[in-house]
Coordinates of C-alpha atoms in Angstrom, one line a residue:
M26 CA 35.3 53.9 21.1
A27 CA 36.9 57.3 20.9
A28 CA 34.8 59.7 23.0
K29 CA 32.4 61.9 21.1
Q30 CA 31.4 65.3 22.2
D31 CA 28.1 64.2 23.9
E32 CA 29.1 60.8 25.3
Y33 CA 29.3 60.2 29.1
V34 CA 30.3 57.6 31.7
L35 CA 28.6 57.4 35.2
E36 CA 31.0 58.7 37.8
D37 CA 30.2 55.9 40.4
F38 CA 30.8 53.2 37.7
L39 CA 34.2 54.6 37.0
Q40 CA 34.9 54.8 40.7
H41 CA 33.7 51.2 41.2
L42 CA 36.3 50.0 38.6
Q43 CA 39.0 52.0 40.3
K44 CA 38.3 50.3 43.6
T45 CA 37.9 46.7 42.3
I46 CA 40.4 46.4 39.4
P47 CA 44.1 46.5 40.5
G48 CA 46.1 49.0 38.5
F49 CA 43.2 50.6 36.8
K50 CA 43.3 54.0 38.6
R51 CA 47.0 54.4 37.7
E52 CA 46.1 54.6 34.0
A53 CA 45.7 57.9 32.3
N54 CA 42.3 59.5 33.1
S55 CA 41.2 59.5 29.5
H56 CA 42.1 55.8 29.2
Q57 CA 40.2 55.0 32.4
W58 CA 37.1 56.7 30.9
E59 CA 37.4 54.8 27.6
L60 CA 37.8 51.4 29.3
A61 CA 34.8 52.2 31.6
K62 CA 32.7 52.9 28.5
M63 CA 33.8 49.7 26.9
V64 CA 32.9 47.7 30.0
W65 CA 29.5 49.5 30.3
E66 CA 28.7 49.1 26.6
G67 CA 29.9 45.5 26.3
G68 CA 26.6 44.1 27.5
H69 CA 24.6 46.0 24.8
K70 CA 23.0 43.9 22.1
R71 CA 24.5 46.1 19.4
R72 CA 28.0 44.9 20.6
Q73 CA 27.2 41.2 20.2
H74 CA 29.6 39.6 17.8
D75 CA 28.3 38.1 14.6
K76 CA 30.6 35.1 14.6
F77 CA 32.0 34.3 18.0
E78 CA 29.4 33.1 20.6
G79 CA 29.2 35.3 23.7
A80 CA 31.8 37.7 22.3
M81 CA 31.7 41.4 21.8
S82 CA 32.7 43.4 18.8
F83 CA 34.9 46.6 18.9
H84 CA 36.2 47.9 15.6
Y85 CA 40.0 48.5 15.5
K86 CA 39.5 52.1 14.4
E87 CA 37.5 52.8 17.5
L88 CA 40.3 51.4 19.7
E89 CA 42.9 53.3 17.8
Q90 CA 41.0 56.6 18.2
A91 CA 40.6 55.9 21.9
F92 CA 44.0 54.5 22.9
G93 CA 46.4 55.1 20.0
R94 CA 47.6 52.7 17.4
T95 CA 48.7 49.9 19.8
G96 CA 47.6 51.5 23.1
F97 CA 44.7 49.2 23.7
N98 CA 46.8 46.0 23.4
V99 CA 49.4 47.3 25.8
I100 CA 46.8 48.5 28.4
N101 CA 44.8 45.3 28.1
A102 CA 47.9 43.2 28.5
R103 CA 48.7 45.1 31.7
L104 CA 45.2 45.1 33.2
G105 CA 43.6 42.0 31.7
F106 CA 40.2 43.5 31.0
F107 CA 39.4 41.4 27.9
T108 CA 40.3 38.0 26.3
V109 CA 40.7 38.7 22.6
T110 CA 40.8 36.3 19.7
E111 CA 43.2 36.9 16.8
N112 CA 40.7 35.9 14.2
W113 CA 38.9 38.6 12.2
S114 CA 37.7 39.1 8.6
M115 CA 37.5 42.3 6.6
D116 CA 35.7 40.5 3.7
K117 CA 32.9 39.2 6.0
G118 CA 32.8 42.3 8.1
W119 CA 33.5 40.9 11.5
T120 CA 36.1 42.1 14.0
K121 CA 38.1 40.2 16.6
G122 CA 36.1 38.7 19.4
Y123 CA 36.3 40.3 22.9
W124 CA 35.2 38.6 26.1
F125 CA 35.3 40.0 29.6
S126 CA 37.9 38.6 31.9
E127 CA 36.6 36.9 35.0
A128 CA 37.7 39.8 37.1
I129 CA 35.8 42.3 34.9
A130 CA 32.7 40.1 34.7
Q131 CA 32.6 39.8 38.5
A132 CA 33.1 43.6 38.9
R133 CA 30.2 44.3 36.5
E134 CA 27.9 41.9 38.2
K135 CA 28.7 43.3 41.6
Y136 CA 27.9 46.8 40.4
F137 CA 24.6 45.9 38.6
N138 CA 23.4 43.9 41.6
R139 CA 23.6 46.9 43.8
T140 CA 20.7 48.8 45.2
W141 CA 21.4 52.5 44.6
R142 CA 20.2 55.1 47.0
N143 CA 22.4 58.0 46.1
V144 CA 22.5 60.0 42.8
T145 CA 25.7 60.0 40.7
R146 CA 27.2 62.4 38.2
M147 CA 27.5 61.9 34.4
T148 CA 31.0 62.7 33.3
W149 CA 32.5 63.7 30.0
A150 CA 35.7 62.2 28.6
D151 CA 37.8 65.1 29.9
G152 CA 36.6 64.4 33.5
R153 CA 34.2 67.3 33.8
A154 CA 30.8 66.6 35.2
M155 CA 27.7 67.3 33.1
K156 CA 26.1 70.5 34.4
K157 CA 23.1 70.7 32.1
L158 CA 21.4 68.1 29.9
P159 CA 22.0 68.6 26.1
K160 CA 19.1 69.2 23.9
A161 CA 17.1 66.1 22.9
V162 CA 18.4 66.2 19.3
A163 CA 22.0 66.8 18.4
G164 CA 22.7 69.9 16.4
K165 CA 24.5 68.0 13.7
D166 CA 23.2 64.8 12.0
M167 CA 25.1 61.6 11.5
R168 CA 26.9 63.2 8.5
G169 CA 28.0 66.2 10.5
I170 CA 25.5 68.5 8.8
T171 CA 23.7 71.1 10.9
T172 CA 20.0 70.3 11.4
T173 CA 17.1 72.1 13.1
A174 CA 14.1 70.0 11.9
W175 CA 13.3 68.6 15.3
R176 CA 13.5 71.8 17.3
N177 CA 10.1 71.1 18.9
A178 CA 11.3 67.8 20.5
K179 CA 12.1 69.7 23.7
E180 CA 10.6 67.3 26.2
M181 CA 12.4 64.3 24.8
N182 CA 15.8 64.8 26.5
N183 CA 14.6 63.7 29.9
V184 CA 12.1 60.9 30.3
R185 CA 10.3 60.2 33.6
I186 CA 10.2 56.5 34.4
N187 CA 8.2 54.3 36.7
L188 CA 10.8 53.2 39.2
P189 CA 8.6 51.0 41.3
Q190 CA 7.6 48.9 38.3
L191 CA 11.2 48.7 37.2
R192 CA 12.3 47.5 40.6
R193 CA 9.7 44.8 40.7
L194 CA 10.8 43.7 37.2
Q195 CA 14.4 43.7 38.3
A196 CA 13.7 41.5 41.3
W197 CA 11.8 39.0 39.2
L198 CA 14.5 38.9 36.5
R199 CA 17.2 38.3 39.1
H200 CA 15.1 35.5 40.6
V201 CA 14.7 33.8 37.2
R202 CA 18.4 34.3 36.5
D203 CA 19.4 32.7 39.8
E204 CA 17.1 29.8 39.1
W205 CA 18.8 29.2 35.8
R206 CA 22.2 29.4 37.4
C207 CA 21.3 26.8 40.1
G208 CA 20.3 24.4 37.4
R209 CA 16.6 24.8 37.9
A210 CA 15.2 25.9 34.5
P211 CA 12.2 28.1 35.2
A212 CA 9.0 26.4 34.1
D213 CA 5.4 27.6 33.6
L214 CA 2.3 25.8 32.4
F215 CA 1.7 28.2 29.5
L216 CA 4.8 30.2 28.8
E217 CA 8.3 29.3 27.8
Y218 CA 11.0 31.3 29.5
P219 CA 14.0 32.8 27.6
N220 CA 17.4 31.2 28.0
L221 CA 19.9 32.3 30.6
A222 CA 21.8 34.7 28.3
V223 CA 18.6 36.6 27.4
I224 CA 17.6 36.8 31.1
E225 CA 21.0 38.0 32.1
R226 CA 20.9 40.7 29.4
L227 CA 17.4 41.8 30.5
A228 CA 18.4 41.9 34.1
E229 CA 21.5 44.0 33.4
T230 CA 19.6 46.4 31.1
T231 CA 16.9 46.9 33.8
S232 CA 19.6 47.7 36.3
K233 CA 21.2 50.2 33.9
I234 CA 18.0 52.0 33.4
I235 CA 17.4 52.2 37.2
R236 CA 20.9 53.6 37.7
L237 CA 20.5 56.1 35.0
A238 CA 17.3 57.3 36.7
K239 CA 19.4 58.5 39.6
T240 CA 21.8 61.2 38.3
D241 CA 22.1 64.7 39.6
V242 CA 21.7 66.4 36.2
A243 CA 18.6 64.5 35.0
G244 CA 17.0 64.2 38.4
H245 CA 15.7 61.3 40.5
G246 CA 13.3 59.2 38.4
Y247 CA 14.3 60.6 35.1
V248 CA 16.6 59.2 32.3
A249 CA 18.4 61.5 30.0
H250 CA 18.0 60.8 26.3
R251 CA 19.9 62.1 23.2
Y252 CA 19.0 61.5 19.6
L253 CA 20.9 61.7 16.4
E254 CA 19.3 62.4 13.0
S255 CA 20.1 60.0 10.3
E256 CA 20.6 60.8 6.6
S257 CA 16.9 59.9 6.1
G258 CA 15.7 62.2 8.8
R259 CA 14.9 59.4 11.3
L260 CA 16.0 59.9 14.9
Y261 CA 18.1 57.3 16.6
A262 CA 18.6 57.4 20.4
K263 CA 22.1 57.0 21.7
D264 CA 23.6 54.9 24.5
I265 CA 21.2 53.1 26.9
N266 CA 17.7 54.4 26.0
L267 CA 14.1 53.5 26.0
Q268 CA 13.8 53.6 22.2
T269 CA 15.8 50.4 21.7
T270 CA 15.3 48.8 25.1
P271 CA 13.5 45.4 25.1
T272 CA 9.7 45.7 25.2
I273 CA 9.3 44.2 28.7
I274 CA 11.6 46.8 30.2
K275 CA 10.1 49.6 28.2
Q276 CA 6.6 48.7 29.4
A277 CA 7.8 48.7 33.0
A278 CA 9.7 52.0 32.7
L279 CA 6.8 53.8 30.9
A280 CA 3.9 52.1 32.7
G281 CA 0.9 54.5 32.8
L282 CA 1.9 56.5 29.8
W283 CA 0.1 56.4 26.4
E284 CA 1.8 54.7 23.4
Y285 CA 0.9 55.6 19.8
D286 CA 2.0 53.5 16.8
F287 CA 1.4 54.1 13.1
S288 CA 0.0 50.6 12.2
N289 CA 2.1 48.7 9.7
C290 CA 3.7 52.0 8.9
H291 CA 6.3 51.0 6.3
Y292 CA 3.9 48.8 4.2
A293 CA 1.2 51.5 4.4
I294 CA 3.6 54.1 3.0
L295 CA 5.0 51.7 0.3
M296 CA 1.5 50.8 -1.0
Q297 CA 0.4 54.4 -1.2
M298 CA 3.7 55.6 -2.7
A299 CA 3.5 52.9 -5.4
A300 CA -0.1 53.9 -6.2
K301 CA 1.1 57.5 -6.8
F302 CA 3.1 56.0 -9.7
G303 CA 0.4 53.8 -11.0
N304 CA 1.4 50.5 -9.4
E305 CA -1.2 48.4 -7.5
C306 CA 0.1 46.2 -4.6
Q307 CA -2.7 43.6 -4.2
A308 CA -0.8 41.2 -1.9
I309 CA 0.4 44.1 0.3
G310 CA -3.1 45.5 0.4
N311 CA -4.4 42.1 1.6
Y312 CA -1.7 42.1 4.3
L313 CA -2.7 45.6 5.5
V314 CA -6.3 44.5 5.8
N315 CA -5.5 41.2 7.4
K316 CA -2.3 41.9 9.4
K317 CA -2.6 39.3 12.1
A318 CA -3.9 36.5 9.9
T319 CA -1.2 37.1 7.3
R320 CA 1.6 37.0 9.8
Q321 CA 0.1 33.8 11.4
A322 CA -0.2 32.1 8.0
I323 CA 3.4 32.9 7.1
A324 CA 4.6 31.7 10.5
D325 CA 2.7 28.4 10.0
Q326 CA 4.0 27.9 6.5
A327 CA 7.6 28.6 7.5
G328 CA 7.5 27.0 11.0
I329 CA 8.6 30.2 12.7
T330 CA 7.0 32.4 15.4
V331 CA 4.6 35.3 14.5
P332 CA 7.2 37.9 15.8
Q333 CA 9.8 36.3 13.5
A334 CA 7.4 36.5 10.6
K335 CA 6.9 40.2 11.4
T336 CA 10.6 40.7 11.5
C337 CA 11.1 39.0 8.1
L338 CA 8.4 41.0 6.5
L339 CA 10.0 44.2 7.7
A340 CA 13.4 42.9 6.5
I341 CA 12.3 42.4 2.9
I342 CA 10.8 45.8 2.6
Y343 CA 14.2 47.2 3.4
G344 CA 15.9 45.0 0.9
A345 CA 16.8 41.7 2.6
R346 CA 17.5 39.1 -0.1
A347 CA 15.7 35.8 -0.4
A348 CA 18.9 33.8 0.1
T349 CA 19.9 31.2 2.7
R350 CA 23.4 32.3 3.4
F351 CA 23.9 33.1 7.1
D352 CA 25.3 36.5 6.3
N353 CA 21.9 37.6 5.0
A354 CA 19.4 39.1 7.4
I355 CA 16.6 36.5 7.2
P356 CA 18.6 33.3 7.8
D357 CA 20.6 35.1 10.4
E358 CA 17.3 35.8 12.2
I359 CA 15.5 32.5 11.8
G360 CA 18.1 30.0 10.6
R361 CA 18.8 28.6 7.1
Q362 CA 16.2 25.8 7.1
A363 CA 13.4 28.1 8.3
A364 CA 14.5 30.7 5.7
A365 CA 14.3 28.1 3.0
R366 CA 10.7 27.2 4.1
L367 CA 9.8 30.9 4.3
Y368 CA 11.0 31.5 0.7
R369 CA 8.5 28.8 -0.4
S370 CA 5.5 30.4 1.4
P371 CA 3.0 31.5 -1.2
I372 CA 2.0 34.6 0.8
F373 CA 5.5 35.6 1.5
I374 CA 6.4 35.2 -2.2
S375 CA 3.5 37.4 -3.3
I376 CA 4.3 40.1 -0.9
H377 CA 8.0 40.0 -1.9
Q378 CA 7.0 40.3 -5.6
D379 CA 4.8 43.3 -4.8
I380 CA 7.7 45.0 -3.1
K381 CA 10.0 44.5 -6.1
K382 CA 7.4 45.8 -8.5
A383 CA 6.6 48.8 -6.3
R384 CA 10.3 49.6 -6.0
R385 CA 10.8 49.7 -9.7
A386 CA 7.7 51.9 -10.3
I387 CA 8.6 54.3 -7.5
L388 CA 12.3 54.7 -8.5
N389 CA 11.5 55.0 -12.2
G390 CA 8.9 57.7 -11.5
R391 CA 10.6 59.6 -8.7
P392 CA 12.7 62.4 -10.1
C393 CA 16.3 62.9 -9.0
T394 CA 18.2 66.2 -8.9
A395 CA 20.5 67.3 -11.7
N396 CA 23.5 65.8 -9.8
G397 CA 21.8 62.5 -9.2
R398 CA 20.6 63.0 -5.7
L399 CA 17.3 61.6 -4.3
S400 CA 15.3 63.7 -1.8
N401 CA 12.7 62.4 0.6
A402 CA 9.8 64.0 2.5
M403 CA 12.2 65.3 5.2
G404 CA 14.2 67.2 2.6
K405 CA 17.1 64.8 3.1
S406 CA 19.0 63.8 0.0
I407 CA 21.3 60.9 -0.8
E408 CA 23.5 60.1 -3.8
T409 CA 22.1 57.5 -6.1
K410 CA 24.3 54.7 -7.5
K411 CA 25.1 55.1 -11.2
P412 CA 25.9 52.0 -13.3
S413 CA 29.5 53.1 -13.7
S414 CA 30.1 54.1 -10.1
K415 CA 30.9 52.1 -7.0
T416 CA 29.4 54.7 -4.6
G417 CA 25.9 55.8 -4.0
A418 CA 22.7 54.2 -2.7
N419 CA 21.4 51.1 -4.5
P420 CA 17.7 50.7 -5.3
R421 CA 16.9 49.0 -2.0
Q422 CA 18.6 51.8 -0.1
Q423 CA 16.9 54.5 -2.2
L424 CA 13.4 53.0 -1.4
A425 CA 14.3 52.8 2.3
H426 CA 15.3 56.5 2.2
L427 CA 12.0 57.5 0.7
I428 CA 9.9 55.4 3.1
Q429 CA 11.8 56.5 6.2
G430 CA 11.4 60.1 5.1
V431 CA 7.6 59.9 5.2
E432 CA 7.8 58.0 8.5
A433 CA 10.0 60.7 10.0
K434 CA 7.8 63.5 8.7
A435 CA 4.7 61.8 10.2
L436 CA 6.4 61.6 13.6
K437 CA 7.7 65.2 13.4
T438 CA 4.1 66.3 12.7
A439 CA 2.9 64.7 15.9
I440 CA 5.7 66.3 17.9
D441 CA 5.0 69.7 16.4
M442 CA 1.4 69.3 17.5
H443 CA 2.3 68.1 21.1
P444 CA 5.8 69.3 22.0
D445 CA 5.0 69.3 25.7
D446 CA 3.3 65.9 25.8
I447 CA 5.5 63.5 23.7
V448 CA 8.5 62.3 25.7
L449 CA 9.9 59.4 23.7
L450 CA 10.2 58.8 20.0
Q451 CA 10.2 55.3 18.4
H452 CA 10.7 54.6 14.8
D453 CA 7.0 54.3 14.0
G454 CA 5.4 55.7 17.0
F455 CA 5.9 57.7 20.2
A456 CA 5.0 57.8 23.9
A457 CA 3.1 60.6 25.6
T458 CA 2.3 61.6 29.1
T459 CA -1.4 62.2 28.4
R460 CA -4.0 60.8 26.0
L461 CA -3.8 62.7 22.7
D462 CA -6.4 63.3 19.9
G463 CA -5.3 60.6 17.5
I464 CA -7.8 61.5 14.9
A465 CA -6.5 65.0 14.7
I466 CA -2.9 63.7 14.5
M467 CA -3.8 61.4 11.6
E468 CA -5.4 64.3 9.7
A469 CA -2.4 66.5 10.3
V470 CA -0.1 63.8 9.1
Y471 CA -2.1 63.5 5.9
Q472 CA -1.9 67.2 5.3
A473 CA 1.8 67.2 5.9
T474 CA 2.8 64.1 4.0
G475 CA -0.1 63.1 1.6
Y476 CA -0.3 59.7 3.3
R477 CA -3.1 58.2 5.3
L478 CA -1.5 56.4 8.2
E479 CA -3.6 54.6 10.8
L480 CA -2.7 55.4 14.4
E481 CA -3.1 52.9 17.2
E482 CA -3.1 53.8 20.9
A483 CA -2.7 51.8 24.1
R484 CA -2.1 52.6 27.8
I485 CA 1.3 51.2 28.6
Q486 CA 1.3 48.4 31.1
V487 CA 3.6 45.4 31.6
D488 CA 2.7 42.7 29.1
P489 CA 4.9 39.6 30.0
E490 CA 3.4 37.3 27.4
E491 CA 4.7 39.5 24.6
Q492 CA 8.3 38.5 25.5
F493 CA 7.4 35.0 26.9
L494 CA 7.9 36.4 30.4
K495 CA 5.6 36.1 33.3
Y496 CA 5.9 38.7 36.0
R497 CA 4.1 38.3 39.3
I498 CA 3.9 40.8 42.1
Q499 CA 4.2 38.5 45.1
S500 CA 3.8 39.4 48.8
E501 CA 2.1 37.9 51.8
N502 CA -0.6 40.5 51.7
D503 CA -1.2 40.7 48.0
R504 CA -0.7 37.9 45.5
K505 CA -2.6 39.7 42.7
A506 CA -1.1 38.8 39.3
N507 CA -0.4 41.6 36.8
T508 CA -2.8 40.8 33.9
G509 CA -0.8 42.7 31.3
A510 CA -1.7 45.4 28.8
G511 CA -5.1 46.0 27.5
S512 CA -5.8 45.6 23.8
R513 CA -4.4 48.1 21.4
L514 CA -7.1 50.4 20.0
S515 CA -7.2 51.6 16.4
L516 CA -8.3 55.2 16.1
V517 CA -9.7 54.5 12.6
S518 CA -13.4 53.7 12.8

């Protein structure tokens, strides 16, 4: 949790805690800032604990850096911000569990239920207010190495959002949340609503995006974004952002913009990369040609949903093992029994076998540097694991590094072509303020990477069915239902 150079806390959130939590404002300013950041971040999905239900995860090293060796325990005992379990496991990789105290939970809900009319400031850990938005991409990557690859991503540090759509979504989510809390499970003839915990998280995230769209430095209706470049060249957005926000919220926030995705990007890259080294991937080829039918067939065979089938297919390309232990990615996503059924699916088995053969062909044919490092299309290199060494990337990680390098290069090519139009980067696509020439982008990507990637485009609109949500705009004068997004259009004829 120790403050990094470009991390911030909203000033009015800090002031809200000072007013509502006894003793909080008497703590050192730096500790107030760190606690406020913990309380703000606690609702994030990435903070969900792997073992303890409803708990959050904070690593002890984060707490030591923020508060000193025993400082957090002393302050928490004094203020009662969190209930903390003593159980943790270094071997299994899970921390102690942290739950908000009743007072903090009430303070958070009171804040996120507000209607904000005034702008607030974004404050650094030293108490200074942010005067100017940082560049979209940090000058140093996740390893602390200076990077300039994404210098053209100049419009991505401040994203204009559709506040009216977000407010309507916020009102609907609050209504569904309150129905759950009153013991009236929301029902619909065709759609199944998410459970209360999911609805609460969606409502809170929507409120956070709305609040972040009212800061003095970003401007009314704009949300500041900051990206870090990973060791593969991929860009990861920090803090609350629209790259990782749930789809229903992203659709509301960006309604009216144009979204572009490289269709089945990772499998398309893998198949072509394997072909360069003489390996044919027949099952993967069938999947690429019959994407929807393949996912549906796997879902039917495993007794899971189509989105879960898609997630599992992505997991195995990045090295998820076909094992039913809960600490493996697939059983953690769909459960052990469903995982066991999935591993018996003939289609899933054939795709998994293709991946393993392709990985061997690629890594056996791809040269490393003299010191054993593997470079990808972004010019980023990683250390490969040697048989006698405990360090370095294993074969699964090496393949991911190569695939992500091509993916990042493709996205960078699009940004270099349209630096003034692209405002948000996703891992296999981007959002733009205007309709772009997708055919020209695909050709430029091929020239830059040597890979043919299909680009799909769609006008962004709220699509509730995608998240099993139904959102209706209701008023006495207009009861017109939002029919959702139009079909996604492939730019390949």
